[in-house]
Short mmCIF file of C-alpha atoms and ligand atoms in Angstrom, two decimals:
data_model
loop_
_atom_site.label_atom_id
_atom_site.label_comp_id
_atom_site.label_asym_id
_atom_site.label_seq_id
_atom_site.Cartn_x
_atom_site.Cartn_y
_atom_site.Cartn_z
CA UNK A 69 0.00 0.00 0.00
CA UNK A 70 1.65 3.23 -1.09
CA UNK A 71 1.60 6.32 1.11
CA UNK A 72 -0.94 9.04 0.35
CA UNK A 73 0.43 12.51 -0.36
CA UNK A 74 -1.69 15.64 -0.21
CA UNK A 75 0.20 17.02 -3.21
CA UNK A 76 2.77 15.70 -5.67
CA UNK A 77 4.61 18.51 -7.47
CA UNK A 78 6.21 17.61 -10.81
CA UNK A 79 9.28 19.86 -11.21
CA UNK A 80 11.40 21.64 -8.58
CA UNK A 81 12.05 24.96 -10.29
CA UNK A 82 10.77 28.28 -8.98
CA UNK A 83 7.15 27.29 -9.77
CA UNK A 84 7.36 23.97 -7.95
CA UNK A 85 9.15 25.42 -4.91
CA UNK A 86 6.79 28.41 -4.66
CA UNK A 87 3.77 26.12 -4.99
CA UNK A 88 5.12 23.89 -2.22
CA UNK A 89 5.65 26.84 0.11
CA UNK A 90 2.16 28.16 -0.51
CA UNK A 91 0.65 24.69 -0.02
CA UNK A 92 2.30 24.46 3.41
CA UNK A 93 0.96 27.90 4.36
CA UNK A 94 -2.51 26.72 3.37
CA UNK A 95 -2.48 23.61 5.52
CA UNK A 96 -1.17 20.76 3.32
CA UNK A 97 0.68 18.23 5.47
CA UNK A 98 2.40 15.89 3.06
CA UNK A 99 3.99 17.28 -0.10
CA UNK A 100 6.64 15.81 -2.35
CA UNK A 101 8.50 17.71 -5.06
CA UNK A 102 10.01 15.56 -7.83
CA UNK A 103 12.96 17.17 -9.65
CA UNK A 104 14.84 15.52 -12.50
CA UNK A 105 18.04 17.59 -12.18
CA UNK A 106 20.71 17.05 -9.51
CA UNK A 107 19.33 19.90 -7.42
CA UNK A 108 16.22 22.05 -7.13
CA UNK A 109 16.01 25.53 -8.64
CA UNK A 110 15.38 24.72 -12.29
CA UNK A 111 16.60 26.92 -15.08
CA UNK A 112 17.41 29.77 -12.65
CA UNK A 113 20.60 27.95 -11.61
CA UNK A 114 22.13 28.74 -15.00
CA UNK A 115 20.76 32.31 -15.21
CA UNK A 116 23.66 33.81 -13.24
CA UNK A 117 22.77 37.40 -14.21
CA UNK A 118 20.70 39.64 -11.97
CA UNK A 119 17.37 41.38 -12.37
CA UNK A 120 15.19 38.75 -10.69
CA UNK A 121 12.95 39.19 -7.69
CA UNK A 122 12.15 42.91 -7.69
CA UNK A 123 8.40 42.22 -7.60
CA UNK A 124 8.22 39.04 -5.58
CA UNK A 125 11.01 39.48 -3.02
CA UNK A 126 11.30 43.30 -3.33
CA UNK A 127 15.01 42.92 -3.90
CA UNK A 128 17.18 42.51 -6.97
CA UNK A 129 18.62 39.00 -7.05
CA UNK A 130 20.60 36.79 -9.43
CA UNK A 131 18.92 33.66 -10.83
CA UNK A 132 20.71 31.31 -8.40
CA UNK A 133 19.98 33.81 -5.61
CA UNK A 134 16.27 33.71 -6.43
CA UNK A 135 16.31 29.89 -6.53
CA UNK A 136 18.02 29.87 -3.16
CA UNK A 137 15.32 32.11 -1.66
CA UNK A 138 12.59 29.79 -2.93
CA UNK A 139 14.41 26.73 -1.63
CA UNK A 140 15.17 28.28 1.76
CA UNK A 141 11.43 28.88 2.26
CA UNK A 142 10.71 25.14 2.26
CA UNK A 143 13.97 23.39 3.15
CA UNK A 144 13.16 23.17 6.86
CA UNK A 145 9.46 22.41 6.41
CA UNK A 146 8.71 18.88 7.70
CA UNK A 147 5.70 18.85 5.34
CA UNK A 148 7.85 19.03 2.19
CA UNK A 149 10.21 16.44 0.76
CA UNK A 150 12.29 17.33 -2.32
CA UNK A 151 13.48 14.34 -4.31
CA UNK A 152 16.18 15.19 -6.88
CA UNK A 153 17.51 13.04 -9.77
CA UNK A 154 13.94 11.90 -10.17
CA UNK A 155 12.28 11.67 -13.54
CA UNK A 156 8.51 11.58 -13.70
CA UNK A 157 7.37 9.22 -16.43
CA UNK A 158 3.61 9.37 -16.13
CA UNK A 159 0.85 11.11 -14.26
CA UNK A 160 -2.54 9.40 -14.19
CA UNK A 161 -5.96 10.98 -13.77
CA UNK A 162 -6.38 9.20 -10.41
CA UNK A 163 -3.34 11.24 -9.21
CA UNK A 164 -0.96 8.33 -9.31
CA UNK A 165 2.54 9.36 -10.40
CA UNK A 166 5.13 6.98 -11.86
CA UNK A 167 8.74 8.14 -11.50
CA UNK A 168 12.28 6.74 -11.53
CA UNK A 169 15.21 7.59 -9.32
CA UNK A 170 18.65 5.90 -9.29
CA UNK A 171 18.36 4.93 -5.61
CA UNK A 172 14.71 4.02 -5.31
CA UNK A 173 14.22 2.61 -8.80
CA UNK A 174 10.74 2.70 -10.26
CA UNK A 175 8.34 4.43 -7.89
CA UNK A 176 4.58 4.58 -7.81
CA UNK A 177 3.31 7.51 -5.74
CA UNK A 178 -0.27 8.40 -4.91
CA UNK A 179 -1.64 11.84 -4.05
CA UNK A 180 -4.91 13.68 -3.64
CA UNK A 181 -3.78 16.45 -5.99
CA UNK A 182 -0.95 17.01 -8.46
CA UNK A 183 0.68 20.28 -9.53
CA UNK A 184 2.44 20.32 -12.90
CA UNK A 185 5.44 22.67 -12.86
CA UNK A 186 7.69 21.25 -15.56
CA UNK A 187 8.65 24.64 -17.02
CA UNK A 188 9.48 25.11 -20.68
CA UNK A 189 12.08 24.09 -23.23
CA UNK A 190 13.78 25.79 -26.14
CA UNK A 191 12.74 25.66 -29.73
CA UNK A 192 15.53 24.13 -31.78
CA UNK A 193 17.01 24.48 -35.22
CA UNK A 194 14.65 21.79 -36.49
CA UNK A 195 11.76 24.00 -35.50
CA UNK A 196 13.05 26.85 -37.64
CA UNK A 197 14.52 24.92 -40.57
CA UNK A 198 17.83 26.53 -41.52
CA UNK A 199 19.11 24.94 -44.75
CA UNK A 200 22.62 23.51 -45.00
CA UNK A 201 24.72 20.78 -43.40
CA UNK A 202 24.57 20.08 -39.70
CA UNK A 203 28.12 20.99 -38.62
CA UNK A 204 29.22 21.10 -34.98
CA UNK A 205 28.97 24.51 -33.36
CA UNK A 206 25.22 25.11 -33.44
CA UNK A 207 23.67 25.24 -29.98
CA UNK A 208 20.52 26.54 -28.41
CA UNK A 209 21.29 29.58 -26.28
CA UNK A 210 20.10 27.78 -23.17
CA UNK A 211 22.34 24.76 -23.75
CA UNK A 212 25.30 27.12 -24.22
CA UNK A 213 24.30 28.99 -21.06
CA UNK A 214 24.37 25.80 -19.04
CA UNK A 215 27.75 24.86 -20.53
CA UNK A 216 29.33 28.22 -19.73
CA UNK A 217 27.70 28.96 -16.38
CA UNK A 218 27.49 25.52 -14.80
CA UNK A 219 29.84 23.07 -16.50
CA UNK A 220 32.70 25.46 -17.30
CA UNK A 221 33.04 24.92 -21.06
CA UNK A 222 33.10 27.57 -23.79
CA UNK A 223 31.18 26.47 -26.89
CA UNK A 224 33.29 28.58 -29.29
CA UNK A 225 35.12 31.87 -29.80
CA UNK A 226 33.44 33.76 -32.62
CA UNK A 227 29.74 33.78 -32.04
CA UNK A 228 26.60 34.74 -33.93
CA UNK A 229 23.30 34.72 -32.08
CA UNK A 230 20.00 34.22 -33.87
CA UNK A 231 17.11 35.77 -31.95
CA UNK A 232 17.11 38.91 -29.82
CA UNK A 233 14.90 37.73 -26.98
CA UNK A 234 16.33 38.19 -23.52
CA UNK A 235 18.17 34.85 -23.43
CA UNK A 236 19.96 35.72 -26.68
CA UNK A 237 20.93 39.16 -25.38
CA UNK A 238 22.06 37.86 -22.00
CA UNK A 239 24.22 35.25 -23.73
CA UNK A 240 25.78 37.93 -25.96
CA UNK A 241 27.06 39.68 -22.84
CA UNK A 242 27.99 36.43 -21.09
CA UNK A 243 30.14 35.26 -24.02
CA UNK A 244 31.78 38.71 -24.23
CA UNK A 245 32.66 38.57 -20.53
CA UNK A 246 34.22 35.15 -21.14
CA UNK A 247 36.51 36.74 -23.73
CA UNK A 248 34.65 35.57 -26.85
CA UNK A 249 33.85 37.82 -29.80
CA UNK A 250 30.14 38.14 -30.50
CA UNK A 251 29.94 39.11 -34.18
CA UNK A 252 26.25 39.90 -34.42
CA UNK A 253 22.75 39.31 -33.11
CA UNK A 254 20.13 38.69 -35.80
CA UNK A 255 16.40 39.23 -35.36
CA UNK A 256 13.81 38.22 -37.94
CA UNK A 257 11.21 40.65 -36.51
CA UNK A 258 11.44 44.40 -37.15
CA UNK A 259 11.74 44.91 -33.36
CA UNK A 260 13.64 43.13 -30.60
CA UNK A 261 11.72 40.93 -28.21
CA UNK A 262 14.15 41.74 -25.41
CA UNK A 263 14.05 44.39 -22.71
CA UNK A 264 15.54 47.79 -23.62
CA UNK A 265 17.79 47.42 -20.62
CA UNK A 266 19.25 44.24 -22.11
CA UNK A 267 19.78 45.85 -25.53
CA UNK A 268 21.71 48.66 -23.83
CA UNK A 269 23.69 46.62 -21.30
CA UNK A 270 24.25 43.40 -23.26
CA UNK A 271 24.74 44.65 -26.83
CA UNK A 272 25.59 48.37 -26.89
CA UNK A 273 28.08 48.02 -23.99
CA UNK A 274 30.06 45.48 -26.01
CA UNK A 275 29.57 47.11 -29.45
CA UNK A 276 27.65 44.10 -30.74
CA UNK A 277 25.58 44.93 -33.84
CA UNK A 278 21.87 44.01 -33.86
CA UNK A 279 20.40 43.33 -37.30
CA UNK A 280 16.61 43.66 -37.21
CA UNK A 281 14.53 42.04 -40.01
CA UNK A 282 17.44 39.70 -40.80
CA UNK A 283 17.82 35.96 -40.56
CA UNK A 284 20.28 33.14 -41.26
CA UNK A 285 19.75 31.63 -44.71
CA UNK A 286 22.78 29.38 -44.77
CA UNK A 287 25.35 27.82 -42.47
CA UNK A 288 28.83 27.20 -43.88
CA UNK A 289 31.26 24.49 -42.91
CA UNK A 290 30.89 20.76 -43.01
CA UNK A 291 32.42 19.49 -39.76
CA UNK A 292 32.51 22.74 -37.81
CA UNK A 293 30.65 25.99 -38.46
CA UNK A 294 32.85 28.40 -40.47
CA UNK A 295 30.37 31.15 -41.10
CA UNK A 296 26.80 32.01 -41.95
CA UNK A 297 24.92 33.70 -44.73
CA UNK A 298 22.49 36.37 -43.62
CA UNK A 299 19.56 37.83 -45.58
CA UNK A 300 17.25 40.73 -44.98
CA UNK A 301 13.58 39.66 -44.76
CA UNK A 302 10.44 41.37 -46.05
CA UNK A 303 7.37 42.16 -43.96
CA UNK A 304 6.19 38.55 -44.36
CA UNK A 305 9.56 37.37 -42.96
CA UNK A 306 10.64 35.94 -46.35
CA UNK A 307 14.35 36.40 -47.23
CA UNK A 308 14.84 39.08 -49.91
CA UNK A 309 17.05 37.76 -52.76
CA UNK A 310 20.15 39.86 -53.39
CA UNK A 311 20.49 41.07 -49.79
CA UNK A 312 22.75 38.21 -48.67
CA UNK A 313 26.02 38.81 -46.86
CA UNK A 314 28.37 36.54 -44.91
CA UNK A 315 29.55 36.66 -41.31
CA UNK A 316 32.50 34.58 -40.15
CA UNK A 317 31.92 32.57 -36.96
CA UNK A 318 32.62 29.18 -35.38
CA UNK A 319 29.50 29.06 -33.26
CA UNK A 320 25.82 29.84 -33.76
CA UNK A 321 23.51 30.20 -30.76
CA UNK A 322 19.79 29.87 -31.38
CA UNK A 323 17.53 31.90 -29.18
CA UNK A 324 14.32 31.43 -31.10
CA UNK A 325 11.77 31.02 -28.37
CA UNK A 326 10.53 28.75 -25.64
CA UNK A 327 7.59 26.39 -25.48
CA UNK A 328 5.91 24.88 -22.43
CA UNK A 329 7.11 21.35 -21.63
CA UNK A 330 3.92 19.31 -21.84
CA UNK A 331 4.81 15.71 -22.74
CA UNK A 332 3.33 14.54 -19.46
CA UNK A 333 0.25 16.76 -19.69
CA UNK A 334 -0.46 15.52 -23.21
CA UNK A 335 -0.27 11.87 -22.23
CA UNK A 336 -2.40 12.56 -19.21
CA UNK A 337 -5.02 13.91 -21.59
CA UNK A 338 -5.66 17.35 -20.08
CA UNK A 339 -6.81 20.06 -22.44
CA UNK A 340 -4.00 22.20 -23.89
CA UNK A 341 -4.44 25.65 -25.35
CA UNK A 342 -3.36 26.06 -29.01
CA UNK A 343 -1.85 29.53 -28.48
CA UNK A 344 -0.09 29.20 -25.12
CA UNK A 345 0.81 25.51 -25.79
CA UNK A 346 0.10 24.90 -22.11
CA UNK A 347 -2.81 23.50 -20.12
CA UNK A 348 -6.08 25.41 -20.08
CA UNK A 349 -6.51 26.55 -16.46
CA UNK A 350 -9.04 28.36 -14.31
CA UNK A 351 -8.13 31.16 -11.91
CA UNK A 352 -6.95 28.60 -9.32
CA UNK A 353 -4.68 27.03 -11.98
CA UNK A 354 -6.77 23.86 -11.98
CA UNK A 355 -6.59 22.16 -15.39
CA UNK A 356 -9.45 20.46 -17.24
CA UNK A 357 -8.96 17.48 -14.89
CA UNK A 358 -10.19 17.81 -11.31
CA UNK A 359 -7.35 17.88 -8.80
CA UNK A 360 -4.63 18.41 -11.42
CA UNK A 361 -3.15 21.91 -11.25
CA UNK A 362 -0.48 23.62 -13.36
CA UNK A 363 1.58 26.79 -12.91
CA UNK A 364 4.53 28.71 -14.30
CA UNK A 365 6.16 28.26 -17.69
CA UNK A 366 4.36 24.97 -18.26
CA UNK A 367 1.12 26.99 -18.57
CA UNK A 368 2.52 29.89 -20.59
CA UNK A 369 6.05 31.18 -21.04
CA UNK A 370 6.81 34.06 -18.66
CA UNK A 371 9.39 36.81 -18.94
CA UNK A 372 9.50 37.46 -15.18
CA UNK A 373 10.10 34.67 -12.68
CA UNK A 374 8.31 36.85 -10.14
CA UNK A 375 5.02 36.19 -11.95
CA UNK A 376 5.85 32.48 -12.05
CA UNK A 377 6.08 32.48 -8.25
CA UNK A 378 2.86 34.49 -7.89
CA UNK A 379 1.01 32.06 -10.12
CA UNK A 380 2.49 29.00 -8.44
CA UNK A 381 1.39 30.30 -5.03
CA UNK A 382 -2.18 30.34 -6.33
CA UNK A 383 -1.86 26.75 -7.58
CA UNK A 384 -0.27 25.66 -4.28
CA UNK A 385 -3.03 27.24 -2.25
CA UNK A 386 -5.91 25.71 -4.17
CA UNK A 387 -4.25 22.31 -4.50
CA UNK A 388 -3.91 22.34 -0.71
CA UNK A 389 -7.53 23.38 -0.18
CA UNK A 390 -8.71 20.70 -2.62
CA UNK A 391 -6.60 18.04 -0.88
CA UNK A 392 -8.12 19.10 2.45
CA UNK A 393 -11.64 19.11 1.01
CA UNK A 394 -12.02 22.85 1.73
CA UNK A 395 -12.48 24.17 -1.81
CA UNK A 396 -15.79 25.97 -2.38
CA UNK A 397 -17.94 24.49 -5.17
CA UNK A 398 -18.24 26.79 -8.17
CA UNK A 399 -21.64 27.93 -9.39
CA UNK A 400 -20.62 29.52 -12.71
CA UNK A 401 -17.94 28.95 -15.33
CA UNK A 402 -17.02 31.97 -17.47
CA UNK A 403 -14.66 31.90 -20.45
CA UNK A 404 -11.89 34.52 -20.66
CA UNK A 405 -11.04 35.26 -24.30
CA UNK A 406 -8.35 37.49 -25.79
CA UNK A 407 -9.95 40.17 -27.98
CA UNK A 408 -8.42 42.83 -30.23
CA UNK A 409 -4.74 43.53 -29.57
CA UNK A 410 -4.32 40.66 -27.09
CA UNK A 411 -2.50 37.50 -28.06
CA UNK A 412 -2.92 35.32 -24.98
CA UNK A 413 -4.64 35.51 -21.62
CA UNK A 414 -4.31 33.19 -18.62
CA UNK A 415 -6.46 31.92 -16.93
CA UNK A 416 -8.67 30.87 -19.83
CA UNK A 417 -11.76 30.61 -17.67
CA UNK A 418 -13.05 31.51 -14.23
CA UNK A 419 -14.91 29.04 -12.05
CA UNK A 420 -16.53 31.38 -9.59
CA UNK A 421 -18.32 30.48 -6.37
CA UNK A 422 -20.34 32.37 -3.78
CA UNK A 423 -17.03 33.14 -2.03
CA UNK A 424 -15.92 36.22 -3.93
CA UNK A 425 -12.23 36.47 -4.73
CA UNK A 426 -9.92 38.82 -6.61
CA UNK A 427 -8.65 37.39 -9.90
CA UNK A 428 -5.43 38.33 -11.66
CA UNK A 429 -5.25 38.05 -15.45
CA UNK A 430 -1.90 37.61 -17.20
CA UNK A 431 -1.84 38.79 -20.81
CA UNK A 432 0.46 39.33 -23.75
CA UNK A 433 -0.15 42.11 -26.25
CA UNK A 434 -0.22 41.18 -29.94
CA UNK A 435 1.89 44.19 -31.04
CA UNK A 436 4.06 46.83 -29.40
CA UNK A 437 1.99 49.98 -28.84
CA UNK A 438 2.14 53.21 -26.86
CA UNK A 439 -0.66 54.84 -24.84
CA UNK A 440 -3.25 52.09 -24.84
CA UNK A 441 -6.48 51.29 -23.06
CA UNK A 442 -6.82 47.77 -21.76
CA UNK A 443 -10.48 46.89 -21.23
CA UNK A 444 -12.13 43.92 -19.60
CA UNK A 445 -15.68 43.42 -20.92
CA UNK A 446 -18.39 41.05 -19.75
CA UNK A 447 -21.87 40.80 -21.28
CA UNK A 448 -21.39 44.05 -23.22
CA UNK A 449 -20.43 45.95 -20.05
CA UNK A 450 -17.01 47.32 -19.19
CA UNK A 451 -15.89 45.63 -15.97
CA UNK A 452 -12.58 47.47 -15.76
CA UNK A 453 -10.23 49.57 -17.81
CA UNK A 454 -6.62 50.51 -17.41
CA UNK A 455 -4.53 53.04 -19.33
CA UNK A 456 -1.01 51.78 -19.99
CA UNK A 457 1.80 54.02 -21.30
CA UNK A 458 3.34 51.19 -23.30
CA UNK A 459 2.73 47.51 -24.10
CA UNK A 460 5.12 45.04 -25.74
CA UNK A 461 4.52 41.40 -26.69
CA UNK A 462 7.67 40.52 -24.75
CA UNK A 463 6.44 41.97 -21.46
CA UNK A 464 3.58 40.17 -19.78
CA UNK A 465 0.80 42.39 -18.49
CA UNK A 466 -0.92 41.58 -15.20
CA UNK A 467 -4.24 43.11 -14.13
CA UNK A 468 -6.26 42.28 -11.05
CA UNK A 469 -10.05 42.26 -11.06
CA UNK A 470 -11.04 43.07 -7.47
CA UNK A 471 -13.27 40.70 -5.49
CA UNK A 472 -16.34 42.96 -5.52
CA UNK A 473 -16.21 43.01 -9.32
CA UNK A 474 -15.76 39.26 -9.80
CA UNK A 475 -18.71 38.67 -7.45
CA UNK A 476 -20.97 40.47 -9.91
CA UNK A 477 -19.74 38.66 -13.05
CA UNK A 478 -22.19 36.40 -14.81
CA UNK A 479 -21.13 36.52 -18.49
CA UNK A 480 -18.04 35.47 -20.43
CA UNK A 481 -15.13 37.90 -20.41
CA UNK A 482 -13.14 39.46 -23.24
CA UNK A 483 -9.93 41.47 -22.80
CA UNK A 484 -8.75 43.88 -25.46
CA UNK A 485 -6.06 46.50 -25.98
CA UNK A 486 -6.76 49.54 -28.12
CA UNK A 487 -5.07 52.83 -28.73
CA UNK A 488 -6.31 55.26 -26.07
CA UNK B 612 33.48 75.25 -27.14
CA UNK B 613 32.83 71.62 -28.13
CA UNK B 614 29.16 70.66 -28.17
CA UNK B 615 28.15 67.07 -28.66
CA UNK B 616 24.76 65.37 -28.69
CA UNK B 617 24.29 61.71 -27.74
CA UNK B 618 21.20 59.56 -28.14
CA UNK B 619 20.37 57.12 -25.34
CA UNK B 620 17.53 54.84 -24.37
CA UNK B 621 16.39 55.36 -20.81
CA UNK B 622 16.28 51.96 -19.08
CA UNK B 623 14.72 53.02 -15.79
CA UNK B 624 11.22 51.77 -16.74
CA UNK B 625 9.50 49.89 -19.61
CA UNK B 626 8.66 53.15 -21.45
CA UNK B 627 12.22 53.20 -22.81
CA UNK B 628 12.18 56.95 -23.64
CA UNK B 629 14.71 58.10 -26.22
CA UNK B 630 16.93 60.68 -24.60
CA UNK B 631 19.12 63.26 -26.25
CA UNK B 632 21.96 64.36 -24.02
CA UNK B 633 23.86 67.56 -24.80
CA UNK B 634 27.47 67.61 -23.67
CA UNK B 635 29.50 70.82 -23.64
CA UNK B 636 33.20 70.64 -22.80
CA UNK B 637 32.79 67.27 -21.16
CA UNK B 638 29.83 68.23 -18.98
CA UNK B 639 26.15 67.39 -19.50
CA UNK B 640 24.18 70.61 -20.00
CA UNK B 641 20.81 69.27 -21.13
CA UNK B 642 18.78 66.07 -21.28
CA UNK B 643 15.65 66.00 -23.47
CA UNK B 644 13.18 63.30 -24.47
CA UNK B 645 12.61 62.07 -20.93
CA UNK B 646 9.06 61.73 -19.65
CA UNK B 647 10.01 61.96 -15.99
CA UNK B 648 12.91 63.24 -13.83
CA UNK B 649 14.40 59.78 -13.44
CA UNK B 650 15.23 59.89 -17.14
CA UNK B 651 17.16 63.14 -16.77
CA UNK B 652 19.23 61.66 -13.95
CA UNK B 653 19.85 58.48 -15.93
CA UNK B 654 20.93 60.46 -19.01
CA UNK B 655 23.32 62.52 -16.93
CA UNK B 656 24.85 59.59 -15.03
CA UNK B 657 25.08 57.33 -18.08
CA UNK B 658 27.29 59.91 -19.81
CA UNK B 659 29.31 61.19 -16.85
CA UNK B 660 29.85 58.01 -14.82
CA UNK B 661 28.19 54.90 -16.27
CA UNK B 662 28.02 51.95 -13.90
CA UNK B 663 27.00 48.30 -14.18
CA UNK B 664 26.50 45.30 -11.94
CA UNK B 665 28.83 42.39 -12.70
CA UNK B 666 27.67 38.79 -12.65
CA UNK B 667 29.93 35.91 -13.62
CA UNK B 668 31.23 32.62 -12.24
CA UNK B 669 34.38 31.49 -10.42
CA UNK B 670 35.85 28.00 -10.07
CA UNK B 671 35.03 25.96 -6.97
CA UNK B 672 37.09 23.17 -5.45
CA UNK B 673 35.31 20.30 -3.73
CA UNK B 674 31.85 21.65 -4.41
CA UNK B 675 28.71 19.97 -5.69
CA UNK B 676 29.19 21.91 -8.97
CA UNK B 677 32.27 23.05 -10.89
CA UNK B 678 31.39 26.74 -10.84
CA UNK B 679 30.01 29.21 -8.34
CA UNK B 680 27.89 32.12 -9.62
CA UNK B 681 29.00 35.47 -8.18
CA UNK B 682 27.76 39.05 -8.22
CA UNK B 683 29.20 42.45 -7.36
CA UNK B 684 27.87 43.81 -4.07
CA UNK B 685 26.93 47.01 -5.88
CA UNK B 686 27.60 48.71 -9.20
CA UNK B 687 31.10 49.05 -10.69
CA UNK B 688 32.37 51.61 -13.21
CA UNK B 689 31.30 50.36 -16.65
CA UNK B 690 34.82 50.71 -18.04
CA UNK B 691 36.20 48.28 -15.44
CA UNK B 692 33.71 45.45 -15.98
CA UNK B 693 35.84 43.44 -18.43
CA UNK B 694 38.95 43.85 -16.24
CA UNK B 695 37.02 42.64 -13.20
CA UNK B 696 35.70 39.62 -15.15
CA UNK B 697 39.28 38.81 -16.18
CA UNK B 698 40.49 39.13 -12.60
CA UNK B 699 37.78 36.74 -11.42
CA UNK B 700 38.97 34.08 -13.87
CA UNK B 701 42.04 33.72 -11.60
CA UNK B 702 39.93 33.07 -8.50
CA UNK B 703 39.20 29.59 -7.14
CA UNK B 704 37.17 29.15 -3.97
CA UNK B 705 36.84 26.12 -1.70
CA UNK B 706 33.44 24.64 -0.89
CA UNK B 707 31.40 24.94 1.26
CA UNK B 708 30.30 28.49 0.43
CA UNK B 709 27.29 30.41 1.70
CA UNK B 710 25.32 32.91 -0.38
CA UNK B 711 26.78 36.36 0.35
CA UNK B 712 30.27 35.09 1.26
CA UNK B 713 32.99 37.37 -0.12
CA UNK B 714 34.78 35.73 -3.05
CA UNK B 715 37.03 38.67 -3.97
CA UNK B 716 37.31 41.61 -1.59
CA UNK B 717 37.76 45.15 -2.93
CA UNK B 718 38.12 44.00 -6.54
CA UNK B 719 40.90 45.90 -8.40
CA UNK B 720 40.91 48.39 -5.56
CA UNK B 721 37.50 49.74 -6.61
CA UNK B 722 36.09 49.39 -3.12
CA UNK B 723 33.48 46.78 -4.10
CA UNK B 724 33.34 43.15 -2.96
CA UNK B 725 32.34 40.25 -5.19
CA UNK B 726 30.10 37.80 -3.32
CA UNK B 727 28.62 34.33 -3.87
CA UNK B 728 25.12 34.31 -5.40
CA UNK B 729 24.15 31.00 -3.78
CA UNK B 730 25.20 28.34 -1.31
CA UNK B 731 27.56 25.67 -2.58
CA UNK B 732 27.73 22.53 -0.49
CA UNK B 733 30.96 20.53 -0.24
CA UNK B 734 31.03 16.96 -1.49
S1 SF4 C 1452 12.36 58.94 -18.68
FE1 SF4 C 1452 11.00 58.26 -17.05
S2 SF4 C 1452 9.26 57.44 -18.18
FE2 SF4 C 1452 10.91 57.58 -19.68
S3 SF4 C 1452 11.88 55.54 -19.61
FE3 SF4 C 1452 12.98 56.85 -18.18
S4 SF4 C 1452 12.02 56.42 -16.20
FE4 SF4 C 1452 10.62 55.70 -17.80
#
């Protein structure tokens, strides 16, 4: 007879650790966190730069510093066990979890609730189809980051980075600090998806050119990368013939986006959202399956770990209440749909009960815009509006609907962003 | 009198205002393009005395990992960042280490300590 856990948490990154802490605060007595890496902390352990934690811990921390804070919150809690080197193979709808660990072998664990916090993974070259041979020297930016920051290897000396999201920019600076020459950063979009601060401090500081509306159309070299061919792209992102030029390099880092890691969710059969690529969740982060919760990058890719922690605390709280049988039954289920100017919105629906509660919506704008009005509509009525000086697809927007307003909601909700 | 104009992006908030800083004989005389006073201060400081935080790694002996992430206790002059990173390549620490432990005191005589970003247990 296997032991009964209140909550099994799949993944010990910031989401999993924050969920565990919140579950303890909300009365859960027996929680286990399953982490496949050699220690908890997730991807933050390789993000050695700073800029984390200003919202959640009110202090600027490095990635490992943030991970440490999350871990310190639960490390002395008798309610929480963290099992590292543990790979979860399957999660079943009856909340049975199958995992393997080198010491304990194949394990079958049983819980009342499960929280999925597997994070995200990088898109790869296959996903973006660059023509040419497959020489050595092409890495995802994240793989290179782990090599440089945790294992102590340098992937190459003359670097080109494809993609100007924050990971690409951060790696441009990191490689420069290691003494490498970063030849260029290429971005297929007409704007960078990274923070202005990172453009200034990671590229401009090191005189690294940023080519907007450009992409790699060829990789040279058979055994090792020797250079790349770059083309300008038109407004449909198609390479423009005749604009090609070459850049010499021995290494190409791909920073072309992240997608939620949902192998396990897919096999479990919970509903996934086509735009976020993560589970469809309600405001408590409960998925389409009762008692299965999800939070963090597995639900939708975040740009701030602070929001990951906030969201995971919600999941931890309601998983604990569900495990303890204290969750109020909902009396209405309202869809939340992105309208004009909004690309994604989480949660995708609200299951409201007679106990009124504030609800925070997390959105991404479809295009960069200045001076906009964000409006939340329900049944043809404006529930809330907010004027924002600037929105960017790369910066998640969070808006809270106060409890007295959610109490009055009875129709589906649409959020939109328009020029003010 | 030498007058020079420099364009900068303010990084103090997500607005990212485009600043134009006027420099006369090596001194900032005007900042325009800012929406709020923080931008004027940023424009001034970024030209007169730019500073940056430094984050990098140092080698660890006998630790659970090969490298220890480190961070400067506060900002360093921007022009010294690469020299400091080079200096830290020479440093090896011995595990165990606690977050906040000093890894390199008063780096290059700049008056700033470099400290561990996290704990590192010994194995
Ligand atoms: S000037 Fe003010 S509003 Fe503009 S980016 Fe700087 S801090 Fe933000």
